[in-house]
Short mmCIF file of C-alpha atoms in Angstrom, two decimals:
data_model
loop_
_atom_site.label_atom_id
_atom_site.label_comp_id
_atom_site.label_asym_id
_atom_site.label_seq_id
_atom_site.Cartn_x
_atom_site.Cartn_y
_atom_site.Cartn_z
CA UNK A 1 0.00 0.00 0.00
CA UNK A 2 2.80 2.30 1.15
CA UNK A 3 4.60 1.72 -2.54
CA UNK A 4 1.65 1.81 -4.53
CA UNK A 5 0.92 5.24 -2.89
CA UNK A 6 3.76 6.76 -3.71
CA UNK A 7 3.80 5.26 -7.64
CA UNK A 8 0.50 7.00 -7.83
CA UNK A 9 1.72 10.17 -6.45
CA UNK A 10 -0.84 10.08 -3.50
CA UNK A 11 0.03 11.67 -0.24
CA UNK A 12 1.01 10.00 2.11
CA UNK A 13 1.94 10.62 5.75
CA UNK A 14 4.66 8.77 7.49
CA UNK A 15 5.09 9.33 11.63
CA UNK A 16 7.97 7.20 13.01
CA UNK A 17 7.63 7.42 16.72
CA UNK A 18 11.03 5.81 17.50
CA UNK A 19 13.38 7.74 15.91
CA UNK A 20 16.94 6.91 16.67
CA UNK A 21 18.20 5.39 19.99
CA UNK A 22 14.87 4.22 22.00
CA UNK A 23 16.75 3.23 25.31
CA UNK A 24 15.78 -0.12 27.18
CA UNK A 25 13.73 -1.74 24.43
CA UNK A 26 16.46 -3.65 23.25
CA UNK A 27 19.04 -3.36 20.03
CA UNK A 28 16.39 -4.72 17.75
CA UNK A 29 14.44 -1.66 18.46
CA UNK A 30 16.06 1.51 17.67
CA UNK A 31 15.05 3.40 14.98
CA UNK A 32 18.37 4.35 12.99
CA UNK A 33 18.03 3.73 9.69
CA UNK A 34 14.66 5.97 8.96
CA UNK A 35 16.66 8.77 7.11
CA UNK A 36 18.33 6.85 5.02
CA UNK A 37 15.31 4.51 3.96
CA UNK A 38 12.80 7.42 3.25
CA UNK A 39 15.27 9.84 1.56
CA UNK A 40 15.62 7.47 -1.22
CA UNK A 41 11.96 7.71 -1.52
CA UNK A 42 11.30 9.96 -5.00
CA UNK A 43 9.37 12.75 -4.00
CA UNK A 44 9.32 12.37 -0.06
CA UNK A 45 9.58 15.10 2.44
CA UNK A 46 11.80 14.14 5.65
CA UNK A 47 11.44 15.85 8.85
CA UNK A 48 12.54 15.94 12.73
CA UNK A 49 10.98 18.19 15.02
CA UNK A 50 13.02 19.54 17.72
CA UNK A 51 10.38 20.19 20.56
CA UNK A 52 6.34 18.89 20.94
CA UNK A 53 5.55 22.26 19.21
CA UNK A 54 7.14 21.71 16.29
CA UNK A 55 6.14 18.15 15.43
CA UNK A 56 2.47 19.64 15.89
CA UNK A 57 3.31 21.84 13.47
CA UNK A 58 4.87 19.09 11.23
CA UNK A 59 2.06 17.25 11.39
CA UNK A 60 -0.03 19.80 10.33
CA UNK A 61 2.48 21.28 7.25
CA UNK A 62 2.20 17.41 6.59
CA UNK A 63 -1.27 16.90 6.74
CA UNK A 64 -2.29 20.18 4.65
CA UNK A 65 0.56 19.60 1.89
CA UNK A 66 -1.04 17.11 0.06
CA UNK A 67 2.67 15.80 -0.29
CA UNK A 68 4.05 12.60 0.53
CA UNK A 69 5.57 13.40 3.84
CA UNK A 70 7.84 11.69 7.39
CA UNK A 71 8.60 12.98 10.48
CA UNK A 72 10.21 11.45 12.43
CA UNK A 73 10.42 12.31 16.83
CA UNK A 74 12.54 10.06 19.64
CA UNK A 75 11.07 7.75 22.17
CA UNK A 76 11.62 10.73 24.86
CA UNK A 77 10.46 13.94 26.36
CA UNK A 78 8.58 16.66 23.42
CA UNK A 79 10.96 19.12 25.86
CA UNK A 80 8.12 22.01 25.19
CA UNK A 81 4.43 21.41 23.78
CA UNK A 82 1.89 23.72 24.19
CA UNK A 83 -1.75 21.77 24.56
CA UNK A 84 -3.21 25.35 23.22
CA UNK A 85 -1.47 26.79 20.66
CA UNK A 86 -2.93 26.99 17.20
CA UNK A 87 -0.75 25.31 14.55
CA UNK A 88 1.45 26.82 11.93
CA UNK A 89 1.95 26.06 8.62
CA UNK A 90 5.85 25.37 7.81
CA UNK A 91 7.19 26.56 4.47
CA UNK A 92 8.63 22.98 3.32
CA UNK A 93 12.17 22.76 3.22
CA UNK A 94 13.10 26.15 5.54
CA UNK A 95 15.89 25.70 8.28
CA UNK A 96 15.57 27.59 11.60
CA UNK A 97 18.76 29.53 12.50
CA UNK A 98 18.69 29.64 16.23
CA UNK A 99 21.80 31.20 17.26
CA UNK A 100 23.84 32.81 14.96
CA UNK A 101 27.61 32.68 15.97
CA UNK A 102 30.51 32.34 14.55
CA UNK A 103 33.92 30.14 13.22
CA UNK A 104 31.88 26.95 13.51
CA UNK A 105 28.24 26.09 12.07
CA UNK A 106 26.09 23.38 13.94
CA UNK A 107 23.29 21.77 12.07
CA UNK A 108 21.26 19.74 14.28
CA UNK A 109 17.82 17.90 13.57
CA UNK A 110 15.66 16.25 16.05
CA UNK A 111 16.52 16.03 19.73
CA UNK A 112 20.31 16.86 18.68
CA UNK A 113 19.00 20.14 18.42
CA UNK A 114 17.90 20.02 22.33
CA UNK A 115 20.97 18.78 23.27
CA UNK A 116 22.82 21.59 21.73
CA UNK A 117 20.77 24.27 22.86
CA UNK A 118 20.80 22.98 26.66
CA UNK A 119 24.37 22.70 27.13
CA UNK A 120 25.18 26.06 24.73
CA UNK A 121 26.52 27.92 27.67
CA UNK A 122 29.07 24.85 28.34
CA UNK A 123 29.72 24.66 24.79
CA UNK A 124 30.46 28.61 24.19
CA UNK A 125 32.83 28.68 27.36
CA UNK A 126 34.26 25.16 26.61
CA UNK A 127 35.48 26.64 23.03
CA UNK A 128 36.02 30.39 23.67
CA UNK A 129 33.54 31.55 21.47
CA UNK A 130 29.45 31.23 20.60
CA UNK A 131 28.95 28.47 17.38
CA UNK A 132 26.11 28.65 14.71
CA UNK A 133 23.31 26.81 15.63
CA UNK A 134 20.61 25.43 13.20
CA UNK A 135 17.85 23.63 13.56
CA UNK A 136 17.68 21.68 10.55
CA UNK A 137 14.02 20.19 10.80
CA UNK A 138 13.82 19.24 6.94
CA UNK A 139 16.40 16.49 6.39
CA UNK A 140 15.11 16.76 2.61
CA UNK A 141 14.28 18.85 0.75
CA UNK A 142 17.59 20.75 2.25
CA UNK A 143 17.07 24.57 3.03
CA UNK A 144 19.70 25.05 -0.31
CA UNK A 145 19.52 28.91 0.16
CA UNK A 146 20.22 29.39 4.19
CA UNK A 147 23.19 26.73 3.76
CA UNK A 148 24.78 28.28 0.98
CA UNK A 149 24.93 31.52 2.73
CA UNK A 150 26.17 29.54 6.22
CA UNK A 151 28.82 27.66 4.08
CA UNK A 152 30.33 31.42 2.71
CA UNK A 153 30.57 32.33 6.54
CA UNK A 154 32.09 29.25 8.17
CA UNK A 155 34.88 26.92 7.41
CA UNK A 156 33.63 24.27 10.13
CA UNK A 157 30.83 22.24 9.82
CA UNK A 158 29.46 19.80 11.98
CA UNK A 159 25.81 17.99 11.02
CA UNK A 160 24.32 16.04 14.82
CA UNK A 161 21.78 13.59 14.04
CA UNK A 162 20.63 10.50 16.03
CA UNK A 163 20.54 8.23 13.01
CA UNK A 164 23.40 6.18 10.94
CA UNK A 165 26.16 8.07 9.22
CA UNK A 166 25.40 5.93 5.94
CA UNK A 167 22.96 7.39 4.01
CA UNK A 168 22.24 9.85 6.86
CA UNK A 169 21.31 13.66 6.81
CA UNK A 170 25.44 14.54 7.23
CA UNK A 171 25.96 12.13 3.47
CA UNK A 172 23.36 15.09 2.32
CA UNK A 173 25.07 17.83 3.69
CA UNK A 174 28.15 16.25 2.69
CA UNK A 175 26.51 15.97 -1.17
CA UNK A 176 25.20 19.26 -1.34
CA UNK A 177 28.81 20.61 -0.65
CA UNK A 178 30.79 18.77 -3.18
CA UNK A 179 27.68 19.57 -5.90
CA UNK A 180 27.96 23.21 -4.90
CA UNK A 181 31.97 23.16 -5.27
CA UNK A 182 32.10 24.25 -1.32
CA UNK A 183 35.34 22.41 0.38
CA UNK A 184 34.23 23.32 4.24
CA UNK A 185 35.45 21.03 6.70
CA UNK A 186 32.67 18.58 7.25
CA UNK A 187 32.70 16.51 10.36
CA UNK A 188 29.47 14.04 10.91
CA UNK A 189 28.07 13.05 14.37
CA UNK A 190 25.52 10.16 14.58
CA UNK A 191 25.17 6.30 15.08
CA UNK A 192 28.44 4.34 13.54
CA UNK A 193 27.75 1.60 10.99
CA UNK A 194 27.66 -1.38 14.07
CA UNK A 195 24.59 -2.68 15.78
CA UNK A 196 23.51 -0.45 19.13
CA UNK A 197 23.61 -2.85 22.43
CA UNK A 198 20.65 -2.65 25.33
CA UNK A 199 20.93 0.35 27.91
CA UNK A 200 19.12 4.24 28.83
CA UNK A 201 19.34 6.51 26.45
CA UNK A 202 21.39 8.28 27.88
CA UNK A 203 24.22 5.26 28.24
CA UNK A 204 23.73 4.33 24.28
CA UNK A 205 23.36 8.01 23.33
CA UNK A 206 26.85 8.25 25.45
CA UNK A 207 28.29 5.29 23.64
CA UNK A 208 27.84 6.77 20.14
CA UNK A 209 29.59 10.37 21.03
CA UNK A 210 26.43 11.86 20.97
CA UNK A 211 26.69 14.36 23.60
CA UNK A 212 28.44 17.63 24.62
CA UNK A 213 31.57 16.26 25.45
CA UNK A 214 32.49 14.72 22.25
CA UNK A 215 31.33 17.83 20.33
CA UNK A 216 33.40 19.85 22.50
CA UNK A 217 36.11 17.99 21.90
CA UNK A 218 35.77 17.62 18.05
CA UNK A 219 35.21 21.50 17.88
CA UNK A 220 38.66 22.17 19.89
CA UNK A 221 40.11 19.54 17.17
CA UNK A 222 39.35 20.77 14.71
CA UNK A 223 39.72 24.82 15.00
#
């Protein structure tokens, strides 16, 4: 049904409510692979939320597209949801640039993008100065025109995503940049190409480098 939808270029609206590391359900269980499944998809949209809010307004860009359309949220807390807010309409494909800084450019999607914006303080006094931040909520289509300008303005990039490396949303970033004859330095944070064990989220999320620490670290590396 799924395939036949799409060959008939009927919409279609894909949730996946385990997105990337799910924690004590077991290795059989995490949902890593998503991004690089449904981007392969002709004529999908892929998205990642960062908060409750957003994926309610996600849902209902998705709903009121009449596009074939995934999003994609974590086994874990919506951070901030408002039960009362009216929903807004998301122009398909448009990045959120949450802190513009400087030197090093961050693009996060999903609950990377909590992570970052939690510990920015750390970060910021870690590396001696305050980092781009971007919450890149459409994995594809990419926002072409907001990267482009980013790219100009910093030789560092680093793309955060709780989802394999192979055929994740860094391989995009990382496509878009050799297509656009950009030659940043592109480092990629997400789940290695190996099989993730049982444990909290916070242990397996830990175990992967996904966390303030290692992105410290790489940042200092790298400048």
């Amino acid at each position: 049904i799924f395939h036949d939808a799409l060959l008939q270029k009927l919409p279609i609206v894909y949730c996946m409510d385990r997105a990337g590391l799910v924690g004590p359900d077991g290795p059989t269980h995490h949902g890593v692979f998503d991004i690089a499944f449904m981007m392969s998809l002709p004529s999908m949209i892929v998205s990642a939320p960062k908060d409750g809010n957003e994926l309610y307004n996600l849902l209902y860009t998705a709903i009121n597209s009449n596009q074939s359309f995934s999003i994609r949220y974590p086994k874990d807390s919506s951070i901030s949801y408002q039960e009362n807010c009216k929903p807004k309409l998301l122009e398909i494909g448009k990045w959120e640039l949450l802190i513009k800084g400087e030197k090093t450019l961050l693009l996060a999607i999903g609950s990377m993008v909590g992570m970052l914006m939690k510990s920015l303080n750390e970060i910021s006094e870690s590396i001696g100065y305050t980092p781009t931040i971007v919450n890149a909520r459409f994995i594809k289509p990419l926002d072409d025109i907001l990267l482009k300008q980013l790219c100009e303005n910093h030789h560092n990039i680093i793309t955060i995503e709780e989802g394999s490396l192979i055929g994740g949303f860094g391989s995009a970033v990382s496509s878009f940049l050799h297509n656009n004859g950009f030659n940043n330095n592109l480092n990629m944070m997400g789940v290695p190409d190996r099989f993730i064990q049982h444990g909290t989220r916070t242990e397996l999320l830990d175990s992967v480098g996904l966390n303030k620490k290692t992105l410290i670290s790489l940042i200092k590396e790298i400048n």
